[in-house]
Amino acid sequence: MTDSVRPAENYYHLHLVSDSTGETLISVARAAAAQYSGVKPIEHIYPLVRTHKQLDKAISDIDEYPGIVLYTLTEPELRNRLKAYCLDNGIPVLSVLAPVVRLFQAYLGGAPTPRVGGQHQLDGEYFRRIDAMNFTVMHDDGQHTDGLEAADVVLLGISRSSKTPTSIYLANRGIKTANIPLVPNIPVPPGLSELKRPLVVGLVASAERVVEIRRNRLLGLNAAQPHDSYIDRDSVAEEIAFSRRLCVRHDWPVIDVTRRSIEETAAAIIGLLQEHRRRLAEIGS
């Protein structure tokens, strides 16, 4: 590796070798890398590695840019070749699924029957996610409120409270999600308080955070108005208070997203949804 391509000391090379799309591998690697905020990975991603020629490219890069090697390869020859190369050259290497598969094998007994990209088969779960995504897009930002009873989750919140990105994330998990903007003195859709099947959740954030996001958005649109109530802190605080009062009145749970990532917000909603479904099942039994 030449000095011109050598990474700075706060960087390292991370090689991800997969015989499928690499989504599982990337997710695991990034989750682990995120634990080390002071050093960043330079990712080298090799999806659909199913022949020795394709593996040659990955090994060549690993040789030029040594670092950590993670892989998900089901073909024994490819797997053993990559592992042997790394071990012979003192390069850290790990099959990210192997420990999990061994645990399953110890519990279930018998040998697994590996399938390349098996987790991405077009099964019922896949089509459930597609259906949820279509529903969520159709019911974004207060659209088609007459069909809310078919939702799994209905999100409420003022402008810039992360309703749409949270909805899309939930939809990708197969959860049909509608979201409705809240504006003081503007009535919510009729029948919202009568919904039985969906979980209704309010999203709020600190006034400072909302103002910051709104200001950045307006600046990006070249439409910022210094005294516009849209970015006035007191006005925004009243919008948030209105949201909270509405949710308290109807006994809807509220999640403060100020310091939460979209993933953390979605995880909290999924937990609430599971409890909501248990209650509905108890009532129906």
Coordinates of C-alpha atoms in Angstrom, one line a residue:
M1 CA 0.0 0.0 0.0
T2 CA 1.5 3.3 -1.1
D3 CA 1.7 6.4 1.1
S4 CA -0.7 8.2 -1.3
V5 CA -3.5 5.9 -0.5
R6 CA -2.7 5.1 3.1
P7 CA -5.7 6.2 5.3
A8 CA -5.3 8.7 8.1
E9 CA -4.8 7.3 11.5
N10 CA -8.4 7.7 12.5
Y11 CA -9.5 5.5 9.6
Y12 CA -9.3 1.8 8.9
H13 CA -10.3 -0.5 6.0
L14 CA -13.3 -2.7 6.3
H15 CA -13.9 -5.4 3.7
L16 CA -17.4 -6.9 3.4
V17 CA -17.6 -10.0 1.2
S18 CA -21.0 -11.5 0.5
D19 CA -22.5 -14.0 -2.0
S20 CA -25.9 -12.1 -1.8
T21 CA -26.9 -8.4 -1.7
G22 CA -24.7 -7.8 1.4
E23 CA -27.5 -6.1 3.3
T24 CA -27.2 -8.3 6.4
L25 CA -23.4 -8.0 6.4
I26 CA -23.5 -4.2 6.0
S27 CA -26.0 -3.8 8.8
V28 CA -24.0 -5.9 11.2
A29 CA -20.7 -4.2 10.3
R30 CA -22.0 -0.7 10.6
A31 CA -23.7 -1.5 13.9
A32 CA -20.3 -2.7 15.3
A33 CA -18.3 0.2 13.7
A34 CA -20.7 2.7 15.3
Q35 CA -19.4 1.7 18.7
Y36 CA -16.1 3.3 17.9
S37 CA -16.9 7.0 17.2
G38 CA -13.3 8.1 17.1
V39 CA -12.3 6.0 14.2
K40 CA -14.2 5.6 10.8
P41 CA -14.2 2.7 8.4
I42 CA -13.4 2.9 4.7
E43 CA -15.8 0.3 3.4
H44 CA -15.0 -2.0 0.6
I45 CA -18.2 -3.9 -0.3
Y46 CA -18.2 -7.0 -2.6
P47 CA -21.8 -8.2 -3.2
L48 CA -22.7 -11.3 -5.2
V49 CA -19.4 -13.0 -4.9
R50 CA -20.1 -16.5 -6.2
T51 CA -17.1 -17.5 -8.3
H52 CA -13.3 -17.6 -7.7
K53 CA -12.8 -14.8 -10.2
Q54 CA -15.1 -12.6 -8.2
L55 CA -13.3 -13.5 -5.0
D56 CA -10.0 -12.7 -6.7
K57 CA -11.0 -9.0 -6.8
A58 CA -11.8 -8.9 -3.1
I59 CA -8.6 -10.7 -2.1
S60 CA -6.6 -8.3 -4.3
D61 CA -8.1 -5.3 -2.5
I62 CA -7.6 -6.9 0.9
D63 CA -3.9 -7.4 0.0
E64 CA -3.6 -3.7 -1.0
Y65 CA -5.6 -2.3 1.8
P66 CA -5.4 -4.6 4.8
G67 CA -8.0 -4.2 7.5
I68 CA -10.9 -6.1 9.0
V69 CA -12.6 -8.7 6.7
L70 CA -16.2 -9.8 7.4
Y71 CA -18.1 -12.3 5.1
T72 CA -21.2 -14.2 4.4
L73 CA -20.3 -17.0 1.9
T74 CA -22.2 -20.3 1.7
E75 CA -20.0 -21.9 -0.9
P76 CA -17.4 -23.9 1.2
E77 CA -14.5 -23.5 -1.4
L78 CA -14.9 -19.7 -1.5
R79 CA -15.4 -19.4 2.2
N80 CA -12.3 -21.6 3.0
R81 CA -10.1 -19.8 0.5
L82 CA -10.9 -16.3 1.8
K83 CA -10.5 -17.5 5.4
A84 CA -7.2 -19.2 4.7
Y85 CA -5.8 -16.2 2.8
C86 CA -6.6 -13.9 5.7
L87 CA -5.2 -16.2 8.4
D88 CA -2.0 -16.7 6.4
N89 CA -1.5 -13.0 6.2
G90 CA -2.4 -12.1 9.7
I91 CA -5.6 -10.3 8.7
P92 CA -8.6 -10.4 11.1
V93 CA -11.5 -12.3 9.5
L94 CA -14.9 -13.5 10.6
S95 CA -18.0 -15.1 9.2
V96 CA -20.8 -13.0 10.8
L97 CA -23.4 -15.7 10.5
A98 CA -21.4 -18.6 11.7
P99 CA -21.7 -18.1 15.4
V100 CA -25.5 -17.6 15.0
V101 CA -25.8 -20.7 12.8
R102 CA -23.9 -22.8 15.3
L103 CA -26.2 -21.7 18.1
F104 CA -29.3 -22.7 16.0
Q105 CA -27.6 -26.0 15.2
A106 CA -26.9 -26.8 18.8
Y107 CA -30.5 -26.1 19.8
L108 CA -32.3 -27.5 16.7
G109 CA -29.9 -30.4 15.9
G110 CA -28.8 -31.5 12.5
A111 CA -26.9 -29.6 9.9
P112 CA -28.3 -26.5 8.2
T113 CA -29.1 -26.4 4.5
P114 CA -27.5 -23.1 3.3
R115 CA -29.2 -21.0 0.6
V116 CA -27.5 -18.1 -1.1
G117 CA -29.6 -15.0 -0.3
G118 CA -32.1 -17.2 1.5
Q119 CA -33.3 -14.3 3.6
H120 CA -34.2 -12.3 0.5
Q121 CA -36.7 -14.8 -1.0
L122 CA -40.0 -13.4 -2.3
D123 CA -42.0 -14.8 0.5
G124 CA -45.1 -13.6 2.3
E125 CA -43.1 -11.3 4.5
Y126 CA -41.6 -9.6 1.4
F127 CA -45.1 -8.9 0.0
R128 CA -46.3 -7.7 3.4
R129 CA -43.6 -5.0 3.4
I130 CA -44.5 -3.9 -0.1
D131 CA -48.2 -3.7 0.8
A132 CA -47.3 -1.7 3.9
M133 CA -45.1 0.7 1.9
N134 CA -47.8 1.3 -0.6
F135 CA -50.3 2.0 2.2
T136 CA -47.9 4.4 3.9
V137 CA -47.1 6.4 0.8
M138 CA -50.8 6.8 0.1
H139 CA -51.5 7.9 3.7
D140 CA -48.6 10.3 4.1
D141 CA -49.2 13.8 5.5
G142 CA -52.9 13.5 6.1
Q143 CA -53.9 12.0 2.8
H144 CA -56.9 9.5 2.5
T145 CA -57.9 9.8 6.2
D146 CA -61.1 7.9 5.4
G147 CA -59.0 4.7 5.4
L148 CA -57.2 5.0 8.7
E149 CA -58.9 2.0 10.3
A150 CA -56.8 -0.2 8.0
A151 CA -53.6 1.2 9.4
D152 CA -51.5 -0.5 12.0
V153 CA -50.1 2.8 13.3
V154 CA -51.2 6.4 13.0
L155 CA -48.6 9.0 13.8
L156 CA -49.6 12.6 14.8
G157 CA -47.3 15.5 15.1
I158 CA -46.6 19.1 14.1
S159 CA -44.5 20.0 11.0
R160 CA -40.9 18.6 11.2
S161 CA -41.5 16.1 14.0
S162 CA -40.1 13.2 11.9
K163 CA -43.5 11.7 11.0
T164 CA -42.8 10.8 7.4
P165 CA -39.3 9.2 7.8
T166 CA -40.6 7.2 10.8
S167 CA -43.6 6.1 8.8
I168 CA -41.4 4.9 6.0
Y169 CA -39.1 3.0 8.4
L170 CA -42.0 1.3 10.0
A171 CA -43.5 0.4 6.6
N172 CA -40.2 -1.2 5.7
R173 CA -40.8 -3.5 8.7
G174 CA -44.2 -4.4 7.3
I175 CA -46.2 -2.0 9.5
K176 CA -48.9 0.0 7.7
T177 CA -48.4 3.5 8.9
A178 CA -50.4 6.7 8.3
N179 CA -49.3 10.1 9.5
I180 CA -51.3 13.3 10.1
P181 CA -50.0 16.8 10.6
L182 CA -51.3 18.7 13.7
V183 CA -51.9 22.4 13.5
P184 CA -53.4 24.5 16.3
N185 CA -57.0 25.5 15.8
I186 CA -57.3 23.1 12.8
P187 CA -59.5 20.1 13.7
V188 CA -58.1 16.6 13.3
P189 CA -59.7 14.3 10.8
P190 CA -63.2 13.2 11.9
G191 CA -63.3 9.7 13.4
L192 CA -59.7 9.8 14.5
S193 CA -60.6 9.4 18.2
E194 CA -62.9 6.5 17.3
L195 CA -60.2 4.3 15.7
K196 CA -60.1 0.8 17.3
R197 CA -57.5 -1.3 15.4
P198 CA -54.6 1.2 14.9
L199 CA -52.3 2.4 17.5
V200 CA -52.3 6.2 17.6
V201 CA -49.0 7.8 18.7
G202 CA -48.1 11.5 19.0
L203 CA -44.5 12.6 18.1
V204 CA -43.1 15.7 19.8
A205 CA -39.7 17.4 20.0
S206 CA -38.3 20.4 21.8
A207 CA -39.2 23.8 20.4
E208 CA -35.5 24.5 19.8
R209 CA -35.0 21.3 17.7
V210 CA -38.2 22.0 15.6
V211 CA -37.2 25.6 15.0
E212 CA -33.7 24.5 13.9
I213 CA -35.0 21.9 11.4
R214 CA -37.7 24.3 10.1
R215 CA -35.1 27.1 9.7
N216 CA -32.7 24.9 7.8
R217 CA -35.5 23.7 5.5
L218 CA -36.6 27.3 4.7
L219 CA -33.1 28.4 4.1
G220 CA -32.7 25.5 1.7
L221 CA -35.8 26.7 -0.1
N222 CA -34.7 30.3 0.0
A223 CA -37.9 31.1 1.8
A224 CA -36.8 32.0 5.3
Q225 CA -38.8 34.8 6.9
P226 CA -37.2 36.2 10.1
H227 CA -40.5 36.8 11.9
D228 CA -42.5 34.0 10.4
S229 CA -44.5 32.1 13.1
Y230 CA -43.3 28.9 11.4
I231 CA -39.9 29.5 13.0
D232 CA -40.9 31.6 16.0
R233 CA -39.9 29.7 19.2
D234 CA -43.0 30.7 21.2
S235 CA -45.3 29.8 18.3
V236 CA -43.6 26.4 17.9
A237 CA -43.8 25.8 21.7
E238 CA -47.6 26.4 21.5
E239 CA -47.9 23.9 18.7
I240 CA -46.1 21.3 20.8
A241 CA -48.3 22.1 23.8
F242 CA -51.3 21.7 21.6
S243 CA -50.1 18.3 20.4
R244 CA -49.5 17.1 24.0
R245 CA -52.9 18.3 25.2
L246 CA -54.6 16.5 22.3
C247 CA -52.8 13.2 23.0
V248 CA -53.5 13.4 26.8
R249 CA -57.2 14.1 26.1
H250 CA -57.5 10.9 24.0
D251 CA -55.0 8.8 26.0
W252 CA -52.7 8.5 23.1
P253 CA -49.0 7.7 23.9
V254 CA -46.5 10.5 23.2
I255 CA -42.8 9.9 22.1
D256 CA -40.3 12.8 22.4
V257 CA -38.0 12.4 19.3
T258 CA -35.7 15.3 20.2
R259 CA -32.7 13.0 21.0
R260 CA -33.9 9.9 19.3
S261 CA -32.8 8.5 15.9
I262 CA -35.5 7.3 13.5
E263 CA -34.6 3.7 14.4
E264 CA -35.0 4.4 18.1
T265 CA -38.3 6.1 17.6
A266 CA -39.5 3.2 15.5
A267 CA -38.4 0.7 18.1
A268 CA -40.4 2.5 20.8
I269 CA -43.4 2.5 18.5
I270 CA -43.1 -1.2 17.7
G271 CA -43.0 -1.9 21.5
L272 CA -46.2 0.1 22.0
L273 CA -47.8 -1.7 19.0
Q274 CA -47.1 -5.1 20.4
E275 CA -48.7 -4.1 23.7
H276 CA -51.6 -2.6 21.9
R277 CA -52.2 -5.8 19.9
R278 CA -52.0 -7.9 23.1
R279 CA -54.8 -5.7 24.6
L280 CA -56.9 -6.0 21.5
A281 CA -56.5 -9.8 21.5
E282 CA -57.5 -10.0 25.2
I283 CA -60.6 -7.9 24.5
G284 CA -61.5 -10.1 21.5
S285 CA -61.0 -13.4 23.4

